[in-house]
Amino acid sequence: MKLEATGLDVAHGRTQVLFDVSLTFEEGASTCVLGRNGAGKTSLMNAVMGILPVRSGSVTLDGRELAGTPPWERVRAGLGYAPQERTGFGGMSVLENLRVVLEARPGAKRSDVDEVLDLFPRLKPFLKRPVAFLSGGQRQQLAIARALLTKPRLLLLDEPTEGIQPSIVAEIEEAILALRDRDGIGLLIAEQYVEMALRMSDRYVVLEAGHVVAAGATADMDHEAAGRLLAI
């Protein structure tokens, strides 16, 4: 699987938030998108998923133009998304939230739920608890578990560690890396926790005010220069 964003211009109403952004993501590879608050990380994720319309430029999946394709079709094509908002059905239980996703996927098996719960065992005692009463870390784990139930080939994670205690951050990192190494899932991670993002990624992209200002292999990153770009 190859996902390409080419020359993306994206706006919220009259306010442009991405300017001529071009990136390539491949199945089995991991890329982190870094940047300060407001740099355009979430807008990029939402544009790739079809949640935010593209003013100009293109998003292609294996050469197929995705313009006009709704988010649910992009999910069926192999893109999984755990958004920053950690959305879910708040009045429904954890298990019901997982089953809603499962039942929407052709060929799904009930054992798929057990597989994602093995990755996030902290959720198991709370299967009957309404999502609205989960902690932030539990809701984030559930959001990732829901995305994984779609069986993605490329998983997009938007700020997966925001507002979460360090022990749960470590659990999330361990689970995602285990999944990547086992199944070869590609990762696109928008993150402010730079150290973790770099540990999980082969390549990095830095956004500033909607522009790509640095990119390359994480092994070759100039950490001093990157630190200046990411400093608040």
Short mmCIF file of the C-alpha atoms (twelve columns), coordinates in Angstrom:
data_MODEL
# 
_entry.id   MODEL 
# 
loop_
_atom_site.group_PDB 
_atom_site.id 
_atom_site.type_symbol 
_atom_site.label_atom_id 
_atom_site.label_alt_id 
_atom_site.label_comp_id 
_atom_site.label_asym_id 
_atom_site.label_seq_id 
_atom_site.Cartn_x 
_atom_site.Cartn_y 
_atom_site.Cartn_z 
_atom_site.pdbx_PDB_model_num 
ATOM 1   C CA . MET A 1   0.000   0.000   0.000  1 
ATOM 2   C CA . LYS A 2   1.259   3.459   -0.912 1 
ATOM 3   C CA . LEU A 3   -0.456  6.648   0.195  1 
ATOM 4   C CA . GLU A 4   0.628   9.916   -1.414 1 
ATOM 5   C CA . ALA A 5   -0.380  13.460  -0.565 1 
ATOM 6   C CA . THR A 6   0.710   15.854  -3.295 1 
ATOM 7   C CA . GLY A 7   0.582   19.650  -3.199 1 
ATOM 8   C CA . LEU A 8   -2.134  19.778  -0.529 1 
ATOM 9   C CA . ASP A 9   -3.749  23.129  0.156  1 
ATOM 10  C CA . VAL A 10  -6.340  22.821  2.920  1 
ATOM 11  C CA . ALA A 11  -8.466  25.469  4.627  1 
ATOM 12  C CA . HIS A 12  -10.884 25.820  7.506  1 
ATOM 13  C CA . GLY A 13  -13.407 28.130  5.900  1 
ATOM 14  C CA . ARG A 14  -11.419 31.109  4.642  1 
ATOM 15  C CA . THR A 15  -8.355  30.323  6.745  1 
ATOM 16  C CA . GLN A 16  -5.759  28.240  4.933  1 
ATOM 17  C CA . VAL A 17  -4.017  25.765  7.245  1 
ATOM 18  C CA . LEU A 18  -1.893  23.630  4.880  1 
ATOM 19  C CA . PHE A 19  0.241   24.988  2.046  1 
ATOM 20  C CA . ASP A 20  1.543   22.771  -0.764 1 
ATOM 21  C CA . VAL A 21  2.162   19.797  1.539  1 
ATOM 22  C CA . SER A 22  3.544   16.683  -0.201 1 
ATOM 23  C CA . LEU A 23  4.247   13.436  1.649  1 
ATOM 24  C CA . THR A 24  4.505   9.716   0.885  1 
ATOM 25  C CA . PHE A 25  3.607   6.874   3.251  1 
ATOM 26  C CA . GLU A 26  4.111   3.182   2.546  1 
ATOM 27  C CA . GLU A 27  2.790   0.012   4.134  1 
ATOM 28  C CA . GLY A 28  5.194   -1.304  6.747  1 
ATOM 29  C CA . ALA A 29  6.952   2.046   7.194  1 
ATOM 30  C CA . SER A 30  6.459   4.508   10.043 1 
ATOM 31  C CA . THR A 31  6.384   8.296   9.731  1 
ATOM 32  C CA . CYS A 32  5.903   10.854  12.491 1 
ATOM 33  C CA . VAL A 33  4.507   14.318  11.816 1 
ATOM 34  C CA . LEU A 34  5.923   16.808  14.307 1 
ATOM 35  C CA . GLY A 35  5.103   20.420  14.994 1 
ATOM 36  C CA . ARG A 36  3.882   22.909  17.547 1 
ATOM 37  C CA . ASN A 37  0.208   23.338  18.402 1 
ATOM 38  C CA . GLY A 38  -1.544  24.806  15.379 1 
ATOM 39  C CA . ALA A 39  1.149   23.687  12.920 1 
ATOM 40  C CA . GLY A 40  -1.365  21.706  10.847 1 
ATOM 41  C CA . LYS A 41  -0.835  18.135  12.067 1 
ATOM 42  C CA . THR A 42  -4.504  17.350  12.720 1 
ATOM 43  C CA . SER A 43  -5.574  19.128  9.530  1 
ATOM 44  C CA . LEU A 44  -3.217  16.882  7.562  1 
ATOM 45  C CA . MET A 45  -4.662  13.764  9.184  1 
ATOM 46  C CA . ASN A 46  -8.230  14.887  8.542  1 
ATOM 47  C CA . ALA A 47  -7.451  15.760  4.924  1 
ATOM 48  C CA . VAL A 48  -5.962  12.309  4.341  1 
ATOM 49  C CA . MET A 49  -9.048  10.686  5.867  1 
ATOM 50  C CA . GLY A 50  -11.510 12.821  3.879  1 
ATOM 51  C CA . ILE A 51  -12.888 14.563  6.973  1 
ATOM 52  C CA . LEU A 52  -11.521 17.924  5.852  1 
ATOM 53  C CA . PRO A 53  -11.879 18.805  2.158  1 
ATOM 54  C CA . VAL A 54  -8.807  19.544  0.069  1 
ATOM 55  C CA . ARG A 55  -8.792  22.919  -1.691 1 
ATOM 56  C CA . SER A 56  -6.169  21.791  -4.200 1 
ATOM 57  C CA . GLY A 57  -3.686  18.978  -4.600 1 
ATOM 58  C CA . SER A 58  -4.430  15.268  -4.317 1 
ATOM 59  C CA . VAL A 59  -4.460  12.288  -2.003 1 
ATOM 60  C CA . THR A 60  -3.947  8.940   -3.747 1 
ATOM 61  C CA . LEU A 61  -3.958  5.371   -2.463 1 
ATOM 62  C CA . ASP A 62  -2.023  2.952   -4.656 1 
ATOM 63  C CA . GLY A 63  -2.429  5.475   -7.475 1 
ATOM 64  C CA . ARG A 64  -6.192  5.873   -6.981 1 
ATOM 65  C CA . GLU A 65  -7.369  9.440   -6.439 1 
ATOM 66  C CA . LEU A 66  -9.385  9.708   -3.217 1 
ATOM 67  C CA . ALA A 67  -11.036 13.078  -3.917 1 
ATOM 68  C CA . GLY A 68  -14.724 12.820  -3.080 1 
ATOM 69  C CA . THR A 69  -14.268 9.477   -1.321 1 
ATOM 70  C CA . PRO A 70  -15.985 9.511   2.101  1 
ATOM 71  C CA . PRO A 71  -14.046 8.516   5.232  1 
ATOM 72  C CA . TRP A 72  -15.752 5.134   5.589  1 
ATOM 73  C CA . GLU A 73  -14.614 4.117   2.091  1 
ATOM 74  C CA . ARG A 74  -11.048 5.106   2.943  1 
ATOM 75  C CA . VAL A 75  -11.283 2.903   6.031  1 
ATOM 76  C CA . ARG A 76  -12.451 -0.028  3.911  1 
ATOM 77  C CA . ALA A 77  -9.543  0.648   1.540  1 
ATOM 78  C CA . GLY A 78  -7.088  0.081   4.396  1 
ATOM 79  C CA . LEU A 79  -6.735  3.353   6.351  1 
ATOM 80  C CA . GLY A 80  -7.359  3.229   10.107 1 
ATOM 81  C CA . TYR A 81  -7.709  6.397   12.188 1 
ATOM 82  C CA . ALA A 82  -7.610  7.135   15.902 1 
ATOM 83  C CA . PRO A 83  -8.384  10.883  16.048 1 
ATOM 84  C CA . GLN A 84  -7.238  13.325  18.684 1 
ATOM 85  C CA . GLU A 85  -10.803 13.728  19.966 1 
ATOM 86  C CA . ARG A 86  -10.962 10.036  21.003 1 
ATOM 87  C CA . THR A 87  -14.457 9.746   19.643 1 
ATOM 88  C CA . GLY A 88  -16.767 6.918   20.590 1 
ATOM 89  C CA . PHE A 89  -20.351 6.274   21.559 1 
ATOM 90  C CA . GLY A 90  -20.280 7.655   25.092 1 
ATOM 91  C CA . GLY A 91  -23.549 6.103   26.231 1 
ATOM 92  C CA . MET A 92  -22.532 2.650   25.046 1 
ATOM 93  C CA . SER A 93  -20.191 0.251   26.813 1 
ATOM 94  C CA . VAL A 94  -16.619 -0.482  25.783 1 
ATOM 95  C CA . LEU A 95  -17.661 -3.847  24.370 1 
ATOM 96  C CA . GLU A 96  -20.587 -2.325  22.464 1 
ATOM 97  C CA . ASN A 97  -18.247 0.263   20.947 1 
ATOM 98  C CA . LEU A 98  -15.948 -2.485  19.728 1 
ATOM 99  C CA . ARG A 99  -18.801 -4.571  18.353 1 
ATOM 100 C CA . VAL A 100 -20.228 -1.637  16.374 1 
ATOM 101 C CA . VAL A 101 -16.948 -1.417  14.458 1 
ATOM 102 C CA . LEU A 102 -16.690 -5.180  14.114 1 
ATOM 103 C CA . GLU A 103 -20.182 -5.555  12.653 1 
ATOM 104 C CA . ALA A 104 -19.471 -2.894  10.033 1 
ATOM 105 C CA . ARG A 105 -16.493 -4.808  8.602  1 
ATOM 106 C CA . PRO A 106 -17.142 -7.549  6.069  1 
ATOM 107 C CA . GLY A 107 -15.663 -10.880 7.111  1 
ATOM 108 C CA . ALA A 108 -15.072 -9.828  10.708 1 
ATOM 109 C CA . LYS A 109 -14.814 -12.461 13.450 1 
ATOM 110 C CA . ARG A 110 -15.663 -12.129 17.143 1 
ATOM 111 C CA . SER A 111 -12.137 -13.304 17.911 1 
ATOM 112 C CA . ASP A 112 -10.889 -10.006 16.422 1 
ATOM 113 C CA . VAL A 113 -12.177 -8.260  19.562 1 
ATOM 114 C CA . ASP A 114 -10.151 -10.625 21.738 1 
ATOM 115 C CA . GLU A 115 -7.042  -9.824  19.708 1 
ATOM 116 C CA . VAL A 116 -7.262  -6.068  20.248 1 
ATOM 117 C CA . LEU A 117 -8.090  -6.546  23.931 1 
ATOM 118 C CA . ASP A 118 -4.935  -8.638  24.291 1 
ATOM 119 C CA . LEU A 119 -3.033  -5.572  23.062 1 
ATOM 120 C CA . PHE A 120 -4.812  -3.354  25.600 1 
ATOM 121 C CA . PRO A 121 -5.552  -5.583  28.623 1 
ATOM 122 C CA . ARG A 122 -6.286  -2.516  30.759 1 
ATOM 123 C CA . LEU A 123 -9.671  -2.342  28.980 1 
ATOM 124 C CA . LYS A 124 -10.767 -5.867  29.905 1 
ATOM 125 C CA . PRO A 125 -12.151 -5.063  33.393 1 
ATOM 126 C CA . PHE A 126 -14.245 -2.235  31.909 1 
ATOM 127 C CA . LEU A 127 -16.026 -3.963  29.024 1 
ATOM 128 C CA . LYS A 128 -19.456 -3.187  30.480 1 
ATOM 129 C CA . ARG A 129 -18.601 0.381   31.511 1 
ATOM 130 C CA . PRO A 130 -20.031 3.266   29.420 1 
ATOM 131 C CA . VAL A 131 -17.295 5.022   27.474 1 
ATOM 132 C CA . ALA A 132 -18.281 8.365   29.004 1 
ATOM 133 C CA . PHE A 133 -16.966 7.105   32.363 1 
ATOM 134 C CA . LEU A 134 -13.536 5.986   31.146 1 
ATOM 135 C CA . SER A 135 -10.338 7.848   31.931 1 
ATOM 136 C CA . GLY A 136 -8.495  9.682   29.168 1 
ATOM 137 C CA . GLY A 137 -5.953  6.897   28.840 1 
ATOM 138 C CA . GLN A 138 -8.625  4.212   28.663 1 
ATOM 139 C CA . ARG A 139 -10.513 6.175   26.012 1 
ATOM 140 C CA . GLN A 140 -7.346  6.525   23.963 1 
ATOM 141 C CA . GLN A 141 -6.679  2.801   24.142 1 
ATOM 142 C CA . LEU A 142 -10.276 2.174   23.078 1 
ATOM 143 C CA . ALA A 143 -9.931  4.604   20.156 1 
ATOM 144 C CA . ILE A 144 -6.852  2.746   18.909 1 
ATOM 145 C CA . ALA A 145 -8.530  -0.630  19.469 1 
ATOM 146 C CA . ARG A 146 -11.517 0.520   17.401 1 
ATOM 147 C CA . ALA A 147 -9.194  1.628   14.596 1 
ATOM 148 C CA . LEU A 148 -7.371  -1.696  14.675 1 
ATOM 149 C CA . LEU A 149 -10.636 -3.618  14.340 1 
ATOM 150 C CA . THR A 150 -10.950 -2.217  10.818 1 
ATOM 151 C CA . LYS A 151 -7.803  -4.237  9.958  1 
ATOM 152 C CA . PRO A 152 -5.875  -1.271  8.537  1 
ATOM 153 C CA . ARG A 153 -2.740  -1.491  6.463  1 
ATOM 154 C CA . LEU A 154 -1.865  2.084   7.437  1 
ATOM 155 C CA . LEU A 155 -2.817  3.356   10.896 1 
ATOM 156 C CA . LEU A 156 -3.094  7.104   11.516 1 
ATOM 157 C CA . LEU A 157 -2.704  8.233   15.133 1 
ATOM 158 C CA . ASP A 158 -3.364  11.865  16.032 1 
ATOM 159 C CA . GLU A 159 -1.691  12.901  19.308 1 
ATOM 160 C CA . PRO A 160 -2.029  9.442   20.900 1 
ATOM 161 C CA . THR A 161 -0.264  10.495  24.129 1 
ATOM 162 C CA . GLU A 162 -1.939  13.861  24.767 1 
ATOM 163 C CA . GLY A 163 -3.001  14.233  28.404 1 
ATOM 164 C CA . ILE A 164 -2.203  10.612  29.283 1 
ATOM 165 C CA . GLN A 165 -0.152  9.382   32.228 1 
ATOM 166 C CA . PRO A 166 3.318   8.025   31.393 1 
ATOM 167 C CA . SER A 167 2.541   4.393   32.291 1 
ATOM 168 C CA . ILE A 168 -0.298  4.245   29.751 1 
ATOM 169 C CA . VAL A 169 1.833   6.040   27.146 1 
ATOM 170 C CA . ALA A 170 4.373   3.234   27.537 1 
ATOM 171 C CA . GLU A 171 1.646   0.603   27.128 1 
ATOM 172 C CA . ILE A 172 0.348   2.271   23.958 1 
ATOM 173 C CA . GLU A 173 3.845   2.478   22.490 1 
ATOM 174 C CA . GLU A 174 4.551   -1.170  23.293 1 
ATOM 175 C CA . ALA A 175 1.255   -2.363  21.786 1 
ATOM 176 C CA . ILE A 176 1.644   -0.387  18.559 1 
ATOM 177 C CA . LEU A 177 5.258   -1.433  18.035 1 
ATOM 178 C CA . ALA A 178 4.342   -5.084  18.641 1 
ATOM 179 C CA . LEU A 179 1.561   -4.806  16.081 1 
ATOM 180 C CA . ARG A 180 3.806   -3.090  13.538 1 
ATOM 181 C CA . ASP A 181 6.512   -5.714  13.917 1 
ATOM 182 C CA . ARG A 182 4.029   -8.613  13.792 1 
ATOM 183 C CA . ASP A 183 1.687   -7.507  11.017 1 
ATOM 184 C CA . GLY A 184 3.735   -4.942  9.080  1 
ATOM 185 C CA . ILE A 185 1.167   -2.174  9.549  1 
ATOM 186 C CA . GLY A 186 2.324   1.252   8.425  1 
ATOM 187 C CA . LEU A 187 2.113   4.087   10.955 1 
ATOM 188 C CA . LEU A 188 1.504   7.792   10.481 1 
ATOM 189 C CA . ILE A 189 1.761   9.484   13.866 1 
ATOM 190 C CA . ALA A 190 1.092   13.138  14.636 1 
ATOM 191 C CA . GLU A 191 2.686   13.734  18.009 1 
ATOM 192 C CA . GLN A 192 4.219   16.350  20.296 1 
ATOM 193 C CA . TYR A 193 6.001   13.790  22.488 1 
ATOM 194 C CA . VAL A 194 9.008   13.869  20.192 1 
ATOM 195 C CA . GLU A 195 11.089  11.161  21.862 1 
ATOM 196 C CA . MET A 196 8.355   8.541   21.582 1 
ATOM 197 C CA . ALA A 197 7.405   9.570   18.054 1 
ATOM 198 C CA . LEU A 198 10.993  9.175   16.890 1 
ATOM 199 C CA . ARG A 199 11.371  5.792   18.595 1 
ATOM 200 C CA . MET A 200 8.349   4.543   16.664 1 
ATOM 201 C CA . SER A 201 9.230   6.033   13.278 1 
ATOM 202 C CA . ASP A 202 11.592  5.488   10.371 1 
ATOM 203 C CA . ARG A 203 10.977  8.942   8.928  1 
ATOM 204 C CA . TYR A 204 9.896   12.336  10.214 1 
ATOM 205 C CA . VAL A 205 8.187   15.426  8.854  1 
ATOM 206 C CA . VAL A 206 8.104   18.779  10.641 1 
ATOM 207 C CA . LEU A 207 5.243   21.186  9.966  1 
ATOM 208 C CA . GLU A 208 5.358   24.875  10.795 1 
ATOM 209 C CA . ALA A 209 2.368   27.117  10.084 1 
ATOM 210 C CA . GLY A 210 1.072   24.604  7.565  1 
ATOM 211 C CA . HIS A 211 4.345   24.229  5.635  1 
ATOM 212 C CA . VAL A 212 6.761   21.294  5.558  1 
ATOM 213 C CA . VAL A 213 9.987   22.791  6.914  1 
ATOM 214 C CA . ALA A 214 12.024  19.617  7.504  1 
ATOM 215 C CA . ALA A 215 11.820  15.941  6.572  1 
ATOM 216 C CA . GLY A 216 14.038  12.897  6.388  1 
ATOM 217 C CA . ALA A 217 15.088  9.666   8.046  1 
ATOM 218 C CA . THR A 218 14.873  9.728   11.847 1 
ATOM 219 C CA . ALA A 219 18.336  8.173   12.035 1 
ATOM 220 C CA . ASP A 220 19.734  11.233  10.239 1 
ATOM 221 C CA . MET A 221 17.746  13.883  12.109 1 
ATOM 222 C CA . ASP A 222 19.614  16.983  13.246 1 
ATOM 223 C CA . HIS A 223 18.165  17.029  16.764 1 
ATOM 224 C CA . GLU A 224 19.470  20.507  17.534 1 
ATOM 225 C CA . ALA A 225 17.827  21.991  14.440 1 
ATOM 226 C CA . ALA A 226 14.636  20.039  15.077 1 
ATOM 227 C CA . GLY A 227 14.577  21.241  18.666 1 
ATOM 228 C CA . ARG A 228 14.603  24.846  17.466 1 
ATOM 229 C CA . LEU A 229 11.718  24.156  15.087 1 
ATOM 230 C CA . LEU A 230 9.632   22.422  17.755 1 
ATOM 231 C CA . ALA A 231 10.409  24.702  20.700 1 
ATOM 232 C CA . ILE A 232 7.389   26.490  22.098 1 
# 
